[in-house]
Tab-separated table of N, CA and C in Angstrom:
chain	number	residue	atom	x	y	z
A	1	MET	N	-43.399	-56.819	91.792
A	1	MET	CA	-42.139	-56.237	92.528
A	1	MET	C	-40.698	-56.725	92.242
A	2	LYS	N	-40.564	-57.910	91.704
A	2	LYS	CA	-39.247	-58.371	91.334
A	2	LYS	C	-38.768	-57.328	90.071
A	3	LYS	N	-40.048	-57.437	88.893
A	3	LYS	CA	-39.591	-56.597	87.906
A	3	LYS	C	-39.292	-55.262	88.359
A	4	ILE	N	-39.862	-54.300	88.880
A	4	ILE	CA	-39.460	-53.214	89.207
A	4	ILE	C	-38.021	-52.955	89.797
A	5	VAL	N	-37.691	-53.822	90.644
A	5	VAL	CA	-36.289	-53.737	90.855
A	5	VAL	C	-35.361	-54.270	89.930
A	6	LEU	N	-35.779	-55.122	89.189
A	6	LEU	CA	-34.768	-55.594	87.997
A	6	LEU	C	-34.467	-54.431	86.911
A	7	ALA	N	-35.852	-53.912	87.034
A	7	ALA	CA	-35.669	-52.604	85.956
A	7	ALA	C	-34.864	-51.420	86.221
A	8	ILE	N	-34.811	-50.819	87.705
A	8	ILE	CA	-34.193	-50.017	88.593
A	8	ILE	C	-32.572	-50.405	88.250
A	9	ILE	N	-32.294	-51.655	88.672
A	9	ILE	CA	-30.807	-52.013	88.764
A	9	ILE	C	-30.321	-52.161	87.032
A	10	ALA	N	-31.310	-52.572	86.081
A	10	ALA	CA	-30.687	-52.387	84.886
A	10	ALA	C	-30.842	-51.144	84.594
A	11	GLY	N	-31.372	-50.030	84.660
A	11	GLY	CA	-31.271	-48.539	84.555
A	11	GLY	C	-30.019	-48.267	85.005
A	12	ALA	N	-29.722	-48.307	86.228
A	12	ALA	CA	-28.562	-47.961	87.034
A	12	ALA	C	-27.207	-48.486	86.294
A	13	ILE	N	-27.355	-49.652	85.402
A	13	ILE	CA	-26.266	-50.100	84.884
A	13	ILE	C	-26.158	-49.269	83.507
A	14	ALA	N	-27.085	-49.521	82.784
A	14	ALA	CA	-27.242	-48.893	81.380
A	14	ALA	C	-27.015	-47.234	81.433
A	15	VAL	N	-27.124	-46.451	82.241
A	15	VAL	CA	-26.884	-44.984	82.390
A	15	VAL	C	-25.596	-44.950	82.223
A	16	PRO	N	-24.593	-45.295	83.107
A	16	PRO	CA	-23.112	-45.215	83.131
A	16	PRO	C	-22.606	-45.808	81.915
A	17	ALA	N	-23.294	-46.716	81.197
A	17	ALA	CA	-22.339	-47.246	80.102
A	17	ALA	C	-22.928	-46.245	79.139
A	18	LEU	N	-23.793	-45.842	78.825
A	18	LEU	CA	-24.275	-44.844	77.934
A	18	LEU	C	-23.338	-43.494	78.157
A	19	ALA	N	-23.274	-42.941	79.359
A	19	ALA	CA	-22.132	-42.023	79.388
A	19	ALA	C	-20.945	-41.919	79.067
A	20	GLN	N	-20.550	-43.455	79.350
A	20	GLN	CA	-19.034	-43.554	78.635
A	20	GLN	C	-18.868	-43.780	77.424
A	21	SER	N	-19.755	-43.958	76.791
A	21	SER	CA	-19.804	-44.182	75.270
A	21	SER	C	-19.638	-42.825	74.219
A	22	ASN	N	-19.433	-41.796	74.837
A	22	ASN	CA	-19.328	-40.789	73.859
A	22	ASN	C	-18.747	-39.776	74.610
A	23	ASN	N	-18.530	-38.639	73.715
A	23	ASN	CA	-17.547	-37.578	74.330
A	23	ASN	C	-18.097	-36.370	73.814
A	24	TYR	N	-17.764	-35.164	74.483
A	24	TYR	CA	-18.100	-33.919	74.087
A	24	TYR	C	-16.874	-33.135	73.339
A	25	VAL	N	-17.271	-32.590	72.092
A	25	VAL	CA	-16.369	-31.675	71.178
A	25	VAL	C	-16.899	-30.399	71.406
A	26	GLN	N	-16.009	-29.849	71.723
A	26	GLN	CA	-16.216	-28.316	71.915
A	26	GLN	C	-16.094	-27.473	70.318
A	27	GLY	N	-16.727	-26.513	69.982
A	27	GLY	CA	-16.925	-25.893	68.887
A	27	GLY	C	-15.533	-25.510	68.178
A	28	TYR	N	-15.157	-25.425	67.187
A	28	TYR	CA	-13.913	-24.753	66.657
A	28	TYR	C	-13.983	-24.402	65.205
A	29	VAL	N	-13.133	-23.829	64.822
A	29	VAL	CA	-12.824	-23.029	63.509
A	29	VAL	C	-11.961	-24.036	62.310
A	30	ARG	N	-12.606	-24.493	61.562
A	30	ARG	CA	-11.872	-25.222	60.501
A	30	ARG	C	-10.733	-24.405	59.788
A	31	ARG	N	-9.831	-24.790	59.059
A	31	ARG	CA	-8.780	-24.248	58.130
A	31	ARG	C	-9.572	-23.313	57.125
A	32	ASP	N	-10.332	-24.106	56.755
A	32	ASP	CA	-11.097	-22.871	55.573
A	32	ASP	C	-12.267	-21.901	55.983
A	33	GLY	N	-12.136	-21.839	57.491
A	33	GLY	CA	-12.756	-20.608	57.928
A	33	GLY	C	-14.330	-21.080	58.416
A	34	GLY	N	-14.801	-22.433	58.144
A	34	GLY	CA	-15.817	-22.818	58.482
A	34	GLY	C	-15.788	-23.295	60.075
A	35	TYR	N	-17.040	-22.912	60.695
A	35	TYR	CA	-17.280	-23.056	62.082
A	35	TYR	C	-18.246	-24.513	62.482
A	36	VAL	N	-17.535	-25.196	63.336
A	36	VAL	CA	-18.190	-26.454	63.789
A	36	VAL	C	-18.415	-26.296	65.095
A	37	ALA	N	-20.151	-26.583	65.217
A	37	ALA	CA	-20.672	-26.248	66.511
A	37	ALA	C	-20.067	-27.298	67.628
A	38	PRO	N	-20.393	-26.995	69.091
A	38	PRO	CA	-19.816	-28.074	69.894
A	38	PRO	C	-21.165	-29.352	69.340
A	39	HIS	N	-20.438	-30.408	69.974
A	39	HIS	CA	-21.393	-31.604	69.914
A	39	HIS	C	-21.006	-32.642	70.497
A	40	TYR	N	-22.119	-33.890	70.377
A	40	TYR	CA	-21.418	-35.304	71.281
A	40	TYR	C	-21.085	-35.968	70.402
A	41	ARG	N	-20.254	-36.942	70.267
A	41	ARG	CA	-20.033	-37.821	69.332
A	41	ARG	C	-19.368	-39.503	70.243
A	42	THR	N	-19.644	-39.967	69.274
A	42	THR	CA	-18.906	-41.783	70.059
A	42	THR	C	-17.673	-41.304	70.104
A	43	ASN	N	-16.975	-42.578	71.089
A	43	ASN	CA	-15.606	-42.731	71.327
A	43	ASN	C	-15.200	-43.321	69.878
A	44	PRO	N	-14.136	-43.045	69.422
A	44	PRO	CA	-13.814	-43.573	68.455
A	44	PRO	C	-13.166	-45.068	68.932
A	45	ASP	N	-13.689	-45.900	67.579
A	45	ASP	CA	-13.026	-47.235	67.897
A	45	ASP	C	-13.128	-47.748	66.430
A	46	ASN	N	-13.228	-49.278	65.882
A	46	ASN	CA	-13.116	-49.630	64.721
A	46	ASN	C	-14.228	-50.268	64.252
A	47	SER	N	-15.500	-49.756	64.898
A	47	SER	CA	-16.791	-50.345	64.099
A	47	SER	C	-17.468	-49.201	63.909
A	48	ARG	N	-18.094	-49.514	62.723
A	48	ARG	CA	-18.833	-48.494	61.947
A	48	ARG	C	-20.535	-48.951	62.015
A	49	THR	N	-20.774	-49.734	63.064
A	49	THR	CA	-22.331	-49.709	63.338
A	49	THR	C	-22.565	-49.033	64.697
A	50	ASN	N	-21.671	-48.827	65.432
A	50	ASN	CA	-22.220	-48.083	66.810
A	50	ASN	C	-22.128	-46.493	66.750
A	51	ASN	N	-22.079	-46.020	65.828
A	51	ASN	CA	-22.201	-44.388	65.754
A	51	ASN	C	-23.431	-43.856	65.539
A	52	TYR	N	-23.751	-42.753	66.099
A	52	TYR	CA	-25.073	-42.074	66.147
A	52	TYR	C	-25.562	-41.966	64.406
A	53	SER	N	-24.625	-41.712	63.443
A	53	SER	CA	-25.090	-41.658	62.218
A	53	SER	C	-25.416	-42.934	61.440
A	54	ALA	N	-25.093	-44.189	62.034
A	54	ALA	CA	-25.223	-45.447	61.394
A	54	ALA	C	-26.755	-45.722	61.451
A	55	GLN	N	-27.224	-46.411	60.020
A	55	GLN	CA	-28.725	-46.725	60.137
A	55	GLN	C	-29.159	-47.655	61.277
A	56	GLY	N	-29.867	-47.636	61.838
A	56	GLY	CA	-30.578	-48.508	63.073
A	56	GLY	C	-30.324	-47.782	64.358
A	57	ASN	N	-29.355	-46.666	64.440
A	57	ASN	CA	-29.129	-45.892	65.605
A	57	ASN	C	-30.073	-44.474	65.431
A	58	TYR	N	-29.739	-44.001	66.510
A	58	TYR	CA	-30.325	-42.265	66.731
A	58	TYR	C	-29.835	-41.838	67.559
A	59	ASN	N	-29.546	-40.499	67.401
A	59	ASN	CA	-28.440	-39.534	68.153
A	59	ASN	C	-29.539	-39.343	69.306
A	60	PRO	N	-29.327	-39.594	70.650
A	60	PRO	CA	-30.088	-39.396	71.979
A	60	PRO	C	-30.263	-38.086	72.207
A	61	TYR	N	-29.149	-37.139	71.521
A	61	TYR	CA	-28.969	-35.678	71.832
A	61	TYR	C	-29.770	-34.772	70.973
A	62	THR	N	-29.953	-35.195	69.826
A	62	THR	CA	-30.941	-34.554	68.578
A	62	THR	C	-32.370	-35.332	68.541
A	63	GLY	N	-32.187	-36.411	68.632
A	63	GLY	CA	-33.520	-37.299	68.496
A	63	GLY	C	-33.562	-37.941	67.154
A	64	GLN	N	-32.364	-37.459	66.007
A	64	GLN	CA	-32.263	-37.909	64.538
A	64	GLN	C	-31.779	-39.195	64.576
A	65	ALA	N	-32.526	-40.264	63.505
A	65	ALA	CA	-32.201	-41.369	63.043
A	65	ALA	C	-30.965	-41.565	62.191
A	66	GLY	N	-30.058	-42.136	62.599
A	66	GLY	CA	-29.009	-42.409	61.539
A	66	GLY	C	-29.370	-42.819	60.043
A	67	THR	N	-28.622	-42.391	59.140
A	67	THR	CA	-29.147	-42.215	57.887
A	67	THR	C	-27.925	-42.997	56.820
A	68	VAL	N	-26.657	-43.294	57.826
A	68	VAL	CA	-25.483	-43.836	56.859
A	68	VAL	C	-25.260	-45.346	56.995
A	69	ASN	N	-25.279	-45.813	55.508
A	69	ASN	CA	-25.226	-47.364	55.761
A	69	ASN	C	-23.897	-47.693	56.187
A	70	PRO	N	-23.852	-48.837	57.176
A	70	PRO	CA	-22.441	-48.921	57.810
A	70	PRO	C	-21.930	-50.094	57.014
A	71	TYR	N	-22.756	-50.662	55.984
A	71	TYR	CA	-22.016	-51.489	55.380
A	71	TYR	C	-21.649	-51.123	53.826
A	72	ALA	N	-21.842	-49.866	53.623
A	72	ALA	CA	-21.480	-49.862	52.159
A	72	ALA	C	-19.985	-49.488	52.285
A	73	PRO	N	-19.329	-49.528	50.934
A	73	PRO	CA	-17.955	-49.594	51.124
A	73	PRO	C	-17.614	-48.267	51.070
A	74	GLN	N	-16.043	-48.179	51.900
A	74	GLN	CA	-15.838	-47.191	52.278
A	74	GLN	C	-15.057	-46.131	51.065
A	75	ARG	N	-15.130	-44.808	51.016
A	75	ARG	CA	-14.540	-43.891	50.088
A	75	ARG	C	-13.043	-44.371	49.757
A	76	PRO	N	-12.336	-44.165	48.685
A	76	PRO	CA	-11.021	-44.154	48.826
A	76	PRO	C	-10.234	-43.461	49.515
A	77	ALA	N	-9.025	-43.788	49.912
A	77	ALA	CA	-8.233	-42.913	50.766
A	77	ALA	C	-7.957	-41.567	49.487
A	78	TYR	N	-7.656	-40.408	50.117
A	78	TYR	CA	-7.415	-39.070	49.259
A	78	TYR	C	-6.040	-38.984	49.320
A	79	THR	N	-5.382	-39.048	48.048
A	79	THR	CA	-3.824	-38.670	47.891
A	79	THR	C	-3.842	-37.036	47.123
A	80	ASN	N	-2.959	-36.350	48.120
A	80	ASN	CA	-2.602	-35.064	47.456
A	80	ASN	C	-1.530	-35.066	46.691
A	81	PRO	N	-1.607	-34.205	45.926
A	81	PRO	CA	-0.238	-34.144	44.829
A	81	PRO	C	1.205	-34.008	45.427
A	82	TYR	N	1.338	-34.269	46.683
A	82	TYR	CA	2.669	-34.253	47.255
A	82	TYR	C	2.792	-35.652	47.616
A	83	GLY	N	1.879	-36.614	47.598
A	83	GLY	CA	2.264	-37.961	47.742
A	83	GLY	C	1.755	-38.507	49.306
A	84	THR	N	1.276	-37.594	50.004
A	84	THR	CA	0.845	-38.099	51.409
A	84	THR	C	-0.400	-38.326	51.389
A	85	THR	N	-0.923	-39.493	52.101
A	85	THR	CA	-2.318	-39.896	51.843
A	85	THR	C	-3.046	-39.621	53.168
A	86	ARG	N	-4.189	-39.469	53.239
A	86	ARG	CA	-4.990	-39.097	54.191
A	86	ARG	C	-6.526	-39.551	53.768
A	87	LYS	N	-6.808	-40.541	55.124
A	87	LYS	CA	-8.258	-41.238	54.952
A	87	LYS	C	-9.479	-40.701	55.094
A	88	ARG	N	-10.255	-41.030	54.178
A	88	ARG	CA	-11.545	-39.985	54.598
A	88	ARG	C	-12.094	-40.919	55.228
A	89	GLY	N	-13.079	-40.360	56.457
A	89	GLY	CA	-13.754	-40.851	57.514
A	89	GLY	C	-14.582	-41.062	57.344
A	90	PHE	N	-15.290	-41.736	58.156
A	90	PHE	CA	-16.784	-42.263	58.222
A	90	PHE	C	-17.426	-41.714	59.026
């Protein structure tokens, strides 16, 4: 009986924590004319290991396992001909 009560309490704590760790992104049209469908993503932070796409994680909305190695070196920043720098994301 104690195990059941503990499991219910743990579930009640875990569900709100999961709900707060992501946000909904509405669909939009990119500058190049491509359409990005609406989706959920993890809240932005400085960690590369807690994203849905990182190896060892899975996306609870699609059921797909992560494939990106979070420990691989990041690609260098892109510098355009006008001298401004824009970081390529993970």
